Amino acid sequence: MTIIDISYLDKVKSTNDYSINLIKKNISTKGIVVSDIQTNGRGRYGNKWISNQGNIFCSVYKEVKNHKDIHNAQFNSLRVVVKFLKKIGIYKKKIKIKQPNDIYIENKKICGILVESTNYKKKLYLIVGIGLNLISSPKIKNYSTTFLQRYVKNNISKFDFVKFTKQNINFF
């Protein structure tokens, strides 16, 4: 059984970049990076991910066999996040996956996922960045956003999400 490293950071430019550095500096090959503040988060096509403090910014990274695994990770990671949302009490009918990388609740964006890969020492690694609005949502011109705490009675913490992600890391 491979050890899953968990890195909790106060502040980072990008959890995906930090994960890639862990791999390329030969520090860790499987784990989760989570940060309170992300100063240079990004989405697809170089778009900036707005990282309001208190929300969830994390990356899952691990070695994979081939590029098909990277391709499949896009859908698999969305499924893992949806499974978490259902587990904490969000009704399935409220949740919608907007391909290729977003999750909506009641037609408002709550989560974005960025899948990347890197090669190191002839091995292929998957990096899945997850931005999940936990306690607030950014104001975006092109679409409505929301946050998780609006839909559940119990307080949910980023640590609940990290624990769930660790338990489901093999599904990424």
Short mmCIF file of N, CA, C and O in Angstrom, two decimals, residues 25-165:
data_model
loop_
_atom_site.label_atom_id
_atom_site.label_comp_id
_atom_site.label_asym_id
_atom_site.label_seq_id
_atom_site.Cartn_x
_atom_site.Cartn_y
_atom_site.Cartn_z
N LYS A 25 10.76 17.13 -7.39
CA LYS A 25 11.85 17.20 -6.42
C LYS A 25 12.01 15.86 -5.69
O LYS A 25 12.75 15.75 -4.72
N ASN A 26 11.27 14.86 -6.17
CA ASN A 26 11.34 13.50 -5.64
C ASN A 26 10.98 13.44 -4.15
O ASN A 26 11.49 12.62 -3.40
N ILE A 27 10.07 14.31 -3.72
CA ILE A 27 9.62 14.35 -2.32
C ILE A 27 8.43 13.42 -2.11
O ILE A 27 8.34 12.74 -1.09
N SER A 28 7.52 13.40 -3.08
CA SER A 28 6.29 12.61 -2.93
C SER A 28 5.76 12.26 -4.31
O SER A 28 5.88 13.03 -5.25
N THR A 29 5.14 11.08 -4.42
CA THR A 29 4.57 10.66 -5.70
C THR A 29 3.07 10.40 -5.63
O THR A 29 2.45 10.11 -6.64
N LYS A 30 2.50 10.51 -4.43
CA LYS A 30 1.05 10.31 -4.29
C LYS A 30 0.57 11.10 -3.09
O LYS A 30 1.08 10.93 -1.98
N GLY A 31 -0.40 11.98 -3.31
CA GLY A 31 -0.88 12.74 -2.18
C GLY A 31 -1.91 13.79 -2.52
O GLY A 31 -2.45 13.84 -3.63
N ILE A 32 -2.15 14.63 -1.54
CA ILE A 32 -3.11 15.72 -1.64
C ILE A 32 -2.46 16.97 -1.08
O ILE A 32 -1.85 16.93 -0.01
N VAL A 33 -2.60 18.07 -1.80
CA VAL A 33 -2.14 19.37 -1.33
C VAL A 33 -3.37 20.23 -1.12
O VAL A 33 -4.22 20.32 -2.01
N VAL A 34 -3.48 20.84 0.04
CA VAL A 34 -4.61 21.73 0.33
C VAL A 34 -4.05 23.01 0.94
O VAL A 34 -3.09 22.97 1.70
N SER A 35 -4.64 24.15 0.56
CA SER A 35 -4.15 25.42 1.05
C SER A 35 -5.31 26.33 1.47
O SER A 35 -6.38 26.29 0.87
N ASP A 36 -5.04 27.15 2.49
CA ASP A 36 -6.04 28.14 2.93
C ASP A 36 -6.18 29.26 1.91
O ASP A 36 -7.27 29.77 1.69
N ILE A 37 -5.05 29.64 1.31
CA ILE A 37 -5.05 30.72 0.34
C ILE A 37 -4.30 30.25 -0.91
O ILE A 37 -3.24 29.64 -0.80
N GLN A 38 -4.86 30.54 -2.05
CA GLN A 38 -4.22 30.24 -3.33
C GLN A 38 -4.16 31.56 -4.11
O GLN A 38 -5.20 32.13 -4.42
N THR A 39 -2.96 32.03 -4.39
CA THR A 39 -2.81 33.36 -4.98
C THR A 39 -2.81 33.38 -6.51
O THR A 39 -3.02 34.43 -7.11
N ASN A 40 -2.55 32.22 -7.12
CA ASN A 40 -2.48 32.19 -8.58
C ASN A 40 -3.11 30.91 -9.11
O ASN A 40 -2.55 30.22 -9.96
N GLY A 41 -4.31 30.60 -8.59
CA GLY A 41 -5.03 29.42 -9.06
C GLY A 41 -5.45 29.63 -10.51
O GLY A 41 -5.63 30.75 -10.96
N ARG A 42 -5.58 28.52 -11.23
CA ARG A 42 -5.95 28.65 -12.63
C ARG A 42 -6.98 27.60 -13.02
O ARG A 42 -7.08 26.56 -12.40
N GLY A 43 -7.71 27.96 -14.05
CA GLY A 43 -8.68 27.05 -14.62
C GLY A 43 -8.20 26.63 -16.01
O GLY A 43 -7.04 26.81 -16.37
N ARG A 44 -9.12 26.12 -16.77
CA ARG A 44 -8.78 25.68 -18.13
C ARG A 44 -8.42 26.87 -19.00
O ARG A 44 -8.89 27.98 -18.79
N TYR A 45 -7.59 26.60 -19.99
CA TYR A 45 -7.18 27.59 -21.00
C TYR A 45 -6.50 28.80 -20.37
O TYR A 45 -6.59 29.91 -20.89
N GLY A 46 -5.86 28.61 -19.23
CA GLY A 46 -5.14 29.71 -18.59
C GLY A 46 -6.02 30.69 -17.85
O GLY A 46 -5.55 31.73 -17.39
N ASN A 47 -7.31 30.39 -17.74
CA ASN A 47 -8.19 31.28 -16.99
C ASN A 47 -7.81 31.27 -15.51
O ASN A 47 -7.36 30.27 -14.98
N LYS A 48 -8.00 32.41 -14.86
CA LYS A 48 -7.69 32.53 -13.44
C LYS A 48 -8.84 31.92 -12.62
O LYS A 48 -10.01 32.13 -12.93
N TRP A 49 -8.48 31.14 -11.59
CA TRP A 49 -9.47 30.63 -10.66
C TRP A 49 -9.51 31.59 -9.49
O TRP A 49 -8.49 31.83 -8.83
N ILE A 50 -10.66 32.17 -9.22
CA ILE A 50 -10.80 33.11 -8.12
C ILE A 50 -10.85 32.31 -6.82
O ILE A 50 -11.74 31.49 -6.63
N SER A 51 -9.89 32.55 -5.95
CA SER A 51 -9.70 31.75 -4.75
C SER A 51 -10.02 32.55 -3.50
O SER A 51 -9.14 33.08 -2.84
N ASN A 52 -11.31 32.65 -3.18
CA ASN A 52 -11.71 33.35 -1.96
C ASN A 52 -11.30 32.54 -0.74
O ASN A 52 -11.56 31.34 -0.67
N GLN A 53 -10.66 33.21 0.22
CA GLN A 53 -10.20 32.53 1.42
C GLN A 53 -11.36 31.84 2.12
O GLN A 53 -12.47 32.37 2.20
N GLY A 54 -11.09 30.63 2.62
CA GLY A 54 -12.10 29.84 3.31
C GLY A 54 -12.72 28.77 2.43
O GLY A 54 -13.36 27.85 2.94
N ASN A 55 -12.53 28.88 1.14
CA ASN A 55 -13.02 27.85 0.23
C ASN A 55 -11.98 26.74 0.12
O ASN A 55 -10.90 26.82 0.70
N ILE A 56 -12.29 25.71 -0.63
CA ILE A 56 -11.40 24.56 -0.74
C ILE A 56 -10.58 24.66 -2.02
O ILE A 56 -11.14 24.77 -3.11
N PHE A 57 -9.26 24.63 -1.85
CA PHE A 57 -8.33 24.60 -2.97
C PHE A 57 -7.41 23.43 -2.71
O PHE A 57 -6.64 23.44 -1.74
N CYS A 58 -7.51 22.41 -3.53
CA CYS A 58 -6.65 21.26 -3.31
C CYS A 58 -6.29 20.60 -4.63
O CYS A 58 -6.94 20.83 -5.66
N SER A 59 -5.26 19.80 -4.57
CA SER A 59 -4.84 19.01 -5.72
C SER A 59 -4.55 17.60 -5.26
O SER A 59 -4.00 17.38 -4.18
N VAL A 60 -4.96 16.67 -6.08
CA VAL A 60 -4.67 15.26 -5.88
C VAL A 60 -3.64 14.89 -6.94
O VAL A 60 -3.80 15.25 -8.11
N TYR A 61 -2.60 14.18 -6.54
CA TYR A 61 -1.59 13.76 -7.51
C TYR A 61 -1.18 12.32 -7.26
O TYR A 61 -1.19 11.85 -6.13
N LYS A 62 -0.89 11.62 -8.36
CA LYS A 62 -0.46 10.23 -8.26
C LYS A 62 0.07 9.75 -9.60
O LYS A 62 -0.22 10.34 -10.65
N GLU A 63 0.82 8.68 -9.54
CA GLU A 63 1.34 8.07 -10.76
C GLU A 63 0.21 7.32 -11.46
O GLU A 63 -0.65 6.71 -10.81
N VAL A 64 0.19 7.39 -12.79
CA VAL A 64 -0.80 6.66 -13.58
C VAL A 64 -0.06 5.87 -14.67
O VAL A 64 1.10 6.11 -14.96
N LYS A 65 -0.78 4.94 -15.28
CA LYS A 65 -0.15 4.05 -16.26
C LYS A 65 0.00 4.68 -17.63
O LYS A 65 0.99 4.47 -18.31
N ASN A 66 -1.03 5.43 -18.06
CA ASN A 66 -0.99 5.95 -19.43
C ASN A 66 -1.88 7.19 -19.57
O ASN A 66 -2.55 7.59 -18.62
N HIS A 67 -1.90 7.74 -20.77
CA HIS A 67 -2.68 8.97 -21.00
C HIS A 67 -4.18 8.72 -20.96
O HIS A 67 -4.95 9.66 -20.73
N LYS A 68 -4.61 7.51 -21.15
CA LYS A 68 -6.04 7.19 -21.01
C LYS A 68 -6.48 7.46 -19.58
O LYS A 68 -7.58 7.96 -19.34
N ASP A 69 -5.61 7.15 -18.61
CA ASP A 69 -5.92 7.43 -17.20
C ASP A 69 -6.08 8.93 -16.96
O ASP A 69 -6.93 9.35 -16.17
N ILE A 70 -5.26 9.73 -17.64
CA ILE A 70 -5.37 11.20 -17.52
C ILE A 70 -6.72 11.65 -18.08
O ILE A 70 -7.44 12.43 -17.45
N HIS A 71 -7.06 11.14 -19.24
CA HIS A 71 -8.34 11.48 -19.89
C HIS A 71 -9.52 11.08 -18.99
O HIS A 71 -10.45 11.86 -18.79
N ASN A 72 -9.47 9.87 -18.45
CA ASN A 72 -10.57 9.38 -17.60
C ASN A 72 -10.68 10.14 -16.28
O ASN A 72 -11.75 10.21 -15.69
N ALA A 73 -9.57 10.72 -15.83
CA ALA A 73 -9.57 11.44 -14.56
C ALA A 73 -10.52 12.62 -14.55
O ALA A 73 -11.05 12.99 -13.51
N GLN A 74 -10.73 13.22 -15.71
CA GLN A 74 -11.64 14.38 -15.79
C GLN A 74 -13.03 13.98 -15.28
O GLN A 74 -13.57 14.62 -14.38
N PHE A 75 -13.58 12.94 -15.83
CA PHE A 75 -14.91 12.51 -15.42
C PHE A 75 -14.89 11.87 -14.03
O PHE A 75 -15.77 12.13 -13.20
N ASN A 76 -13.86 11.06 -13.76
CA ASN A 76 -13.79 10.39 -12.46
C ASN A 76 -13.71 11.37 -11.30
O ASN A 76 -14.34 11.18 -10.26
N SER A 77 -12.95 12.44 -11.47
CA SER A 77 -12.81 13.42 -10.39
C SER A 77 -14.13 14.15 -10.16
O SER A 77 -14.50 14.43 -9.01
N LEU A 78 -14.85 14.45 -11.22
CA LEU A 78 -16.18 15.05 -11.05
C LEU A 78 -17.09 14.12 -10.27
O LEU A 78 -17.83 14.56 -9.38
N ARG A 79 -17.02 12.83 -10.57
CA ARG A 79 -17.86 11.85 -9.86
C ARG A 79 -17.51 11.77 -8.38
O ARG A 79 -18.40 11.63 -7.54
N VAL A 80 -16.21 11.87 -8.04
CA VAL A 80 -15.81 11.82 -6.64
C VAL A 80 -16.38 13.04 -5.89
O VAL A 80 -16.91 12.90 -4.79
N VAL A 81 -16.30 14.22 -6.49
CA VAL A 81 -16.83 15.42 -5.83
C VAL A 81 -18.34 15.32 -5.68
O VAL A 81 -18.89 15.64 -4.62
N VAL A 82 -19.04 14.84 -6.70
CA VAL A 82 -20.49 14.66 -6.60
C VAL A 82 -20.83 13.67 -5.49
O VAL A 82 -21.77 13.89 -4.71
N LYS A 83 -20.05 12.61 -5.37
CA LYS A 83 -20.26 11.63 -4.31
C LYS A 83 -20.12 12.30 -2.93
O LYS A 83 -20.90 12.02 -2.02
N PHE A 84 -19.14 13.19 -2.79
CA PHE A 84 -18.98 13.93 -1.54
C PHE A 84 -20.20 14.81 -1.27
O PHE A 84 -20.72 14.84 -0.14
N LEU A 85 -20.66 15.51 -2.29
CA LEU A 85 -21.83 16.39 -2.13
C LEU A 85 -23.05 15.59 -1.67
O LEU A 85 -23.79 16.03 -0.78
N LYS A 86 -23.26 14.44 -2.25
CA LYS A 86 -24.39 13.59 -1.85
C LYS A 86 -24.21 13.10 -0.41
O LYS A 86 -25.16 13.07 0.36
N LYS A 87 -22.98 12.73 -0.06
CA LYS A 87 -22.70 12.22 1.28
C LYS A 87 -23.04 13.25 2.36
O LYS A 87 -23.51 12.90 3.44
N ILE A 88 -22.80 14.53 2.07
CA ILE A 88 -23.08 15.56 3.09
C ILE A 88 -24.50 16.09 3.02
O ILE A 88 -24.86 16.99 3.77
N GLY A 89 -25.32 15.52 2.12
CA GLY A 89 -26.73 15.84 2.14
C GLY A 89 -27.28 16.69 1.01
O GLY A 89 -28.42 17.14 1.07
N ILE A 90 -26.50 16.91 -0.03
CA ILE A 90 -27.03 17.64 -1.19
C ILE A 90 -27.83 16.65 -2.03
O ILE A 90 -27.32 15.59 -2.38
N TYR A 91 -29.05 16.99 -2.35
CA TYR A 91 -29.89 16.10 -3.12
C TYR A 91 -29.41 15.99 -4.56
O TYR A 91 -29.05 16.99 -5.18
N LYS A 92 -29.42 14.76 -5.06
CA LYS A 92 -28.92 14.48 -6.40
C LYS A 92 -29.57 15.37 -7.46
O LYS A 92 -28.91 15.84 -8.37
N LYS A 93 -30.85 15.63 -7.31
CA LYS A 93 -31.55 16.41 -8.34
C LYS A 93 -31.06 17.86 -8.43
O LYS A 93 -31.26 18.53 -9.42
N LYS A 94 -30.41 18.34 -7.38
CA LYS A 94 -29.88 19.70 -7.39
C LYS A 94 -28.51 19.79 -8.07
O LYS A 94 -28.08 20.85 -8.47
N ILE A 95 -27.79 18.65 -8.15
CA ILE A 95 -26.42 18.62 -8.65
C ILE A 95 -26.40 18.34 -10.15
O ILE A 95 -27.10 17.46 -10.64
N LYS A 96 -25.58 19.11 -10.86
CA LYS A 96 -25.44 18.90 -12.30
C LYS A 96 -23.96 19.00 -12.66
O LYS A 96 -23.27 19.93 -12.24
N ILE A 97 -23.50 18.02 -13.42
CA ILE A 97 -22.15 18.10 -13.98
C ILE A 97 -22.25 18.83 -15.30
O ILE A 97 -23.04 18.47 -16.16
N LYS A 98 -21.46 19.88 -15.42
CA LYS A 98 -21.39 20.62 -16.68
C LYS A 98 -20.04 20.28 -17.30
O LYS A 98 -19.00 20.69 -16.82
N GLN A 99 -20.11 19.45 -18.33
CA GLN A 99 -18.88 19.01 -18.99
C GLN A 99 -18.13 20.20 -19.56
O GLN A 99 -18.75 21.15 -20.00
N PRO A 100 -16.82 20.19 -19.53
CA PRO A 100 -16.02 19.03 -19.13
C PRO A 100 -15.52 19.07 -17.69
O PRO A 100 -15.00 18.06 -17.22
N ASN A 101 -15.71 20.19 -16.96
CA ASN A 101 -14.99 20.24 -15.68
C ASN A 101 -15.67 21.02 -14.56
O ASN A 101 -14.99 21.42 -13.62
N ASP A 102 -16.95 21.21 -14.62
CA ASP A 102 -17.62 22.01 -13.60
C ASP A 102 -18.76 21.23 -12.94
O ASP A 102 -19.35 20.34 -13.54
N ILE A 103 -19.07 21.63 -11.71
CA ILE A 103 -20.23 21.10 -11.00
C ILE A 103 -21.10 22.28 -10.60
O ILE A 103 -20.60 23.29 -10.10
N TYR A 104 -22.38 22.13 -10.85
CA TYR A 104 -23.36 23.16 -10.53
C TYR A 104 -24.35 22.61 -9.51
O TYR A 104 -24.67 21.42 -9.51
N ILE A 105 -24.84 23.49 -8.66
CA ILE A 105 -25.97 23.19 -7.78
C ILE A 105 -27.02 24.25 -8.08
O ILE A 105 -26.73 25.45 -8.04
N GLU A 106 -28.22 23.78 -8.39
CA GLU A 106 -29.32 24.68 -8.76
C GLU A 106 -28.88 25.69 -9.81
O GLU A 106 -29.14 26.89 -9.70
N ASN A 107 -28.19 25.19 -10.83
CA ASN A 107 -27.73 25.99 -11.99
C ASN A 107 -26.74 27.09 -11.63
O ASN A 107 -26.63 28.08 -12.36
N LYS A 108 -26.03 26.92 -10.52
CA LYS A 108 -24.98 27.87 -10.12
C LYS A 108 -23.69 27.08 -9.91
O LYS A 108 -23.69 26.04 -9.25
N LYS A 109 -22.59 27.61 -10.44
CA LYS A 109 -21.31 26.92 -10.34
C LYS A 109 -20.82 26.89 -8.89
O LYS A 109 -20.79 27.91 -8.22
N ILE A 110 -20.42 25.69 -8.46
CA ILE A 110 -19.89 25.52 -7.11
C ILE A 110 -18.48 24.94 -7.13
O ILE A 110 -17.73 25.08 -6.17
N CYS A 111 -18.09 24.30 -8.24
CA CYS A 111 -16.81 23.60 -8.28
C CYS A 111 -16.25 23.59 -9.69
O CYS A 111 -16.98 23.45 -10.66
N GLY A 112 -14.93 23.72 -9.76
CA GLY A 112 -14.21 23.59 -11.02
C GLY A 112 -13.04 22.65 -10.82
O GLY A 112 -12.44 22.60 -9.74
N ILE A 113 -12.72 21.91 -11.87
CA ILE A 113 -11.64 20.92 -11.80
C ILE A 113 -10.69 21.15 -12.96
O ILE A 113 -11.12 21.38 -14.09
N LEU A 114 -9.40 21.09 -12.66
CA LEU A 114 -8.36 21.23 -13.68
C LEU A 114 -7.48 19.99 -13.64
O LEU A 114 -6.81 19.73 -12.63
N VAL A 115 -7.48 19.22 -14.72
CA VAL A 115 -6.67 18.01 -14.81
C VAL A 115 -5.43 18.31 -15.63
O VAL A 115 -5.52 18.86 -16.73
N GLU A 116 -4.29 17.96 -15.05
CA GLU A 116 -3.01 18.14 -15.73
C GLU A 116 -2.19 16.87 -15.57
O GLU A 116 -2.54 15.98 -14.79
N SER A 117 -1.08 16.81 -16.29
CA SER A 117 -0.16 15.69 -16.15
C SER A 117 1.26 16.19 -16.27
O SER A 117 1.51 17.28 -16.79
N THR A 118 2.17 15.39 -15.75
CA THR A 118 3.59 15.69 -15.88
C THR A 118 4.35 14.38 -15.97
O THR A 118 3.89 13.35 -15.46
N ASN A 119 5.48 14.42 -16.63
CA ASN A 119 6.38 13.26 -16.70
C ASN A 119 7.59 13.53 -15.83
O ASN A 119 8.11 14.64 -15.81
N TYR A 120 8.01 12.50 -15.12
CA TYR A 120 9.22 12.62 -14.32
C TYR A 120 9.85 11.24 -14.22
O TYR A 120 9.18 10.27 -13.84
N LYS A 121 11.11 11.16 -14.58
CA LYS A 121 11.86 9.89 -14.55
C LYS A 121 11.10 8.77 -15.25
O LYS A 121 10.91 7.68 -14.71
N LYS A 122 10.64 9.08 -16.45
CA LYS A 122 9.95 8.11 -17.33
C LYS A 122 8.65 7.57 -16.74
O LYS A 122 8.16 6.53 -17.13
N LYS A 123 8.08 8.32 -15.80
CA LYS A 123 6.79 7.96 -15.23
C LYS A 123 5.81 9.10 -15.48
O LYS A 123 6.20 10.25 -15.55
N LEU A 124 4.54 8.75 -15.62
CA LEU A 124 3.48 9.71 -15.90
C LEU A 124 2.69 9.95 -14.61
O LEU A 124 2.31 9.00 -13.92
N TYR A 125 2.45 11.22 -14.32
CA TYR A 125 1.71 11.60 -13.12
C TYR A 125 0.48 12.43 -13.46
O TYR A 125 0.53 13.30 -14.32
N LEU A 126 -0.58 12.17 -12.74
CA LEU A 126 -1.84 12.89 -12.83
C LEU A 126 -1.88 13.93 -11.72
O LEU A 126 -1.51 13.64 -10.58
N ILE A 127 -2.32 15.13 -12.06
CA ILE A 127 -2.56 16.18 -11.06
C ILE A 127 -3.97 16.71 -11.30
O ILE A 127 -4.29 17.16 -12.40
N VAL A 128 -4.83 16.61 -10.29
CA VAL A 128 -6.21 17.07 -10.40
C VAL A 128 -6.40 18.21 -9.40
O VAL A 128 -6.38 18.00 -8.19
N GLY A 129 -6.58 19.42 -9.91
CA GLY A 129 -6.86 20.57 -9.06
C GLY A 129 -8.36 20.72 -8.87
O GLY A 129 -9.12 20.62 -9.84
N ILE A 130 -8.76 20.92 -7.64
CA ILE A 130 -10.18 21.05 -7.31
C ILE A 130 -10.40 22.36 -6.56
O ILE A 130 -9.78 22.60 -5.53
N GLY A 131 -11.27 23.19 -7.09
CA GLY A 131 -11.69 24.40 -6.41
C GLY A 131 -13.16 24.25 -6.07
O GLY A 131 -13.99 24.07 -6.96
N LEU A 132 -13.48 24.24 -4.79
CA LEU A 132 -14.85 24.03 -4.34
C LEU A 132 -15.24 25.19 -3.42
O LEU A 132 -14.60 25.42 -2.39
N ASN A 133 -16.27 25.92 -3.82
CA ASN A 133 -16.75 27.05 -3.01
C ASN A 133 -17.43 26.50 -1.76
O ASN A 133 -18.51 25.93 -1.85
N LEU A 134 -16.79 26.70 -0.63
CA LEU A 134 -17.30 26.17 0.63
C LEU A 134 -18.11 27.20 1.40
O LEU A 134 -19.24 26.93 1.80
N ILE A 135 -17.54 28.39 1.61
CA ILE A 135 -18.22 29.38 2.46
C ILE A 135 -18.58 30.67 1.74
O ILE A 135 -19.28 31.52 2.29
N SER A 136 -18.10 30.83 0.51
CA SER A 136 -18.44 32.03 -0.26
C SER A 136 -18.27 31.72 -1.74
O SER A 136 -17.66 30.73 -2.11
N SER A 137 -18.83 32.58 -2.55
CA SER A 137 -18.70 32.38 -4.00
C SER A 137 -18.29 33.69 -4.66
O SER A 137 -18.76 34.76 -4.27
N PRO A 138 -17.41 33.59 -5.64
CA PRO A 138 -16.98 34.80 -6.33
C PRO A 138 -18.08 35.34 -7.24
O PRO A 138 -18.97 34.61 -7.66
N LYS A 139 -18.02 36.60 -7.51
CA LYS A 139 -18.93 37.23 -8.48
C LYS A 139 -18.28 37.09 -9.86
O LYS A 139 -17.19 37.61 -10.10
N ILE A 140 -18.96 36.38 -10.74
CA ILE A 140 -18.46 36.14 -12.10
C ILE A 140 -19.45 36.75 -13.09
O ILE A 140 -20.67 36.58 -12.95
N LYS A 141 -18.93 37.42 -14.07
CA LYS A 141 -19.78 38.12 -15.03
C LYS A 141 -20.64 37.17 -15.88
O LYS A 141 -21.81 37.41 -16.10
N ASN A 142 -20.08 36.05 -16.32
CA ASN A 142 -20.75 35.19 -17.30
C ASN A 142 -21.69 34.14 -16.73
O ASN A 142 -22.44 33.53 -17.47
N TYR A 143 -21.64 33.90 -15.41
CA TYR A 143 -22.51 32.87 -14.84
C TYR A 143 -22.65 33.07 -13.33
O TYR A 143 -21.84 33.72 -12.69
N SER A 144 -23.70 32.47 -12.79
CA SER A 144 -23.97 32.54 -11.35
C SER A 144 -23.12 31.52 -10.60
O SER A 144 -22.82 30.45 -11.13
N THR A 145 -22.76 31.86 -9.38
CA THR A 145 -22.00 30.95 -8.53
C THR A 145 -22.72 30.79 -7.20
O THR A 145 -23.59 31.57 -6.85
N THR A 146 -22.33 29.76 -6.48
CA THR A 146 -22.89 29.51 -5.16
C THR A 146 -21.83 28.86 -4.29
O THR A 146 -20.72 28.62 -4.74
N PHE A 147 -22.20 28.57 -3.03
CA PHE A 147 -21.26 27.91 -2.13
C PHE A 147 -21.98 26.85 -1.31
O PHE A 147 -23.19 26.90 -1.09
N LEU A 148 -21.20 25.88 -0.87
CA LEU A 148 -21.71 24.66 -0.25
C LEU A 148 -22.46 24.89 1.05
O LEU A 148 -23.52 24.31 1.28
N GLN A 149 -21.94 25.73 1.92
CA GLN A 149 -22.52 25.91 3.24
C GLN A 149 -23.96 26.43 3.17
O GLN A 149 -24.73 26.27 4.10
N ARG A 150 -24.35 26.96 2.03
CA ARG A 150 -25.72 27.45 1.82
C ARG A 150 -26.73 26.30 1.78
O ARG A 150 -27.92 26.49 2.03
N TYR A 151 -26.26 25.08 1.50
CA TYR A 151 -27.16 23.96 1.24
C TYR A 151 -27.16 22.89 2.32
O TYR A 151 -27.92 21.93 2.21
N VAL A 152 -26.33 23.03 3.33
CA VAL A 152 -26.27 22.00 4.37
C VAL A 152 -26.43 22.63 5.74
O VAL A 152 -26.08 23.79 5.95
N LYS A 153 -26.97 21.85 6.67
CA LYS A 153 -27.19 22.36 8.03
C LYS A 153 -25.92 22.29 8.87
O LYS A 153 -25.65 23.18 9.65
N ASN A 154 -25.16 21.21 8.71
CA ASN A 154 -23.94 21.03 9.50
C ASN A 154 -22.80 21.82 8.88
O ASN A 154 -22.76 22.04 7.68
N ASN A 155 -21.86 22.24 9.73
CA ASN A 155 -20.67 22.88 9.22
C ASN A 155 -19.78 21.85 8.55
O ASN A 155 -19.49 20.82 9.13
N ILE A 156 -19.39 22.13 7.34
CA ILE A 156 -18.49 21.27 6.59
C ILE A 156 -17.14 21.98 6.56
O ILE A 156 -17.07 23.18 6.32
N SER A 157 -16.08 21.24 6.77
CA SER A 157 -14.75 21.85 6.73
C SER A 157 -13.96 21.30 5.55
O SER A 157 -14.30 20.25 5.00
N LYS A 158 -12.91 22.00 5.18
CA LYS A 158 -12.05 21.51 4.11
C LYS A 158 -11.42 20.19 4.51
O LYS A 158 -11.10 19.36 3.68
N PHE A 159 -11.27 19.94 5.81
CA PHE A 159 -10.69 18.69 6.28
C PHE A 159 -11.64 17.51 6.04
O PHE A 159 -11.20 16.40 5.79
N ASP A 160 -12.95 17.76 6.12
CA ASP A 160 -13.93 16.72 5.76
C ASP A 160 -13.73 16.32 4.30
O ASP A 160 -13.75 15.13 3.96
N PHE A 161 -13.54 17.32 3.45
CA PHE A 161 -13.34 17.05 2.03
C PHE A 161 -12.02 16.33 1.78
O PHE A 161 -11.97 15.38 1.01
N VAL A 162 -10.97 16.76 2.45
CA VAL A 162 -9.65 16.12 2.27
C VAL A 162 -9.70 14.66 2.74
O VAL A 162 -9.19 13.76 2.06
N LYS A 163 -10.34 14.41 3.86
CA LYS A 163 -10.47 13.03 4.36
C LYS A 163 -11.22 12.17 3.35
O LYS A 163 -10.81 11.05 3.04
N PHE A 164 -12.32 12.69 2.83
CA PHE A 164 -13.11 11.96 1.84
C PHE A 164 -12.28 11.71 0.57
O PHE A 164 -12.30 10.62 0.01
N THR A 165 -11.55 12.73 0.14
CA THR A 165 -10.72 12.61 -1.06
C THR A 165 -9.64 11.55 -0.86
O THR A 165 -9.38 10.74 -1.74
#
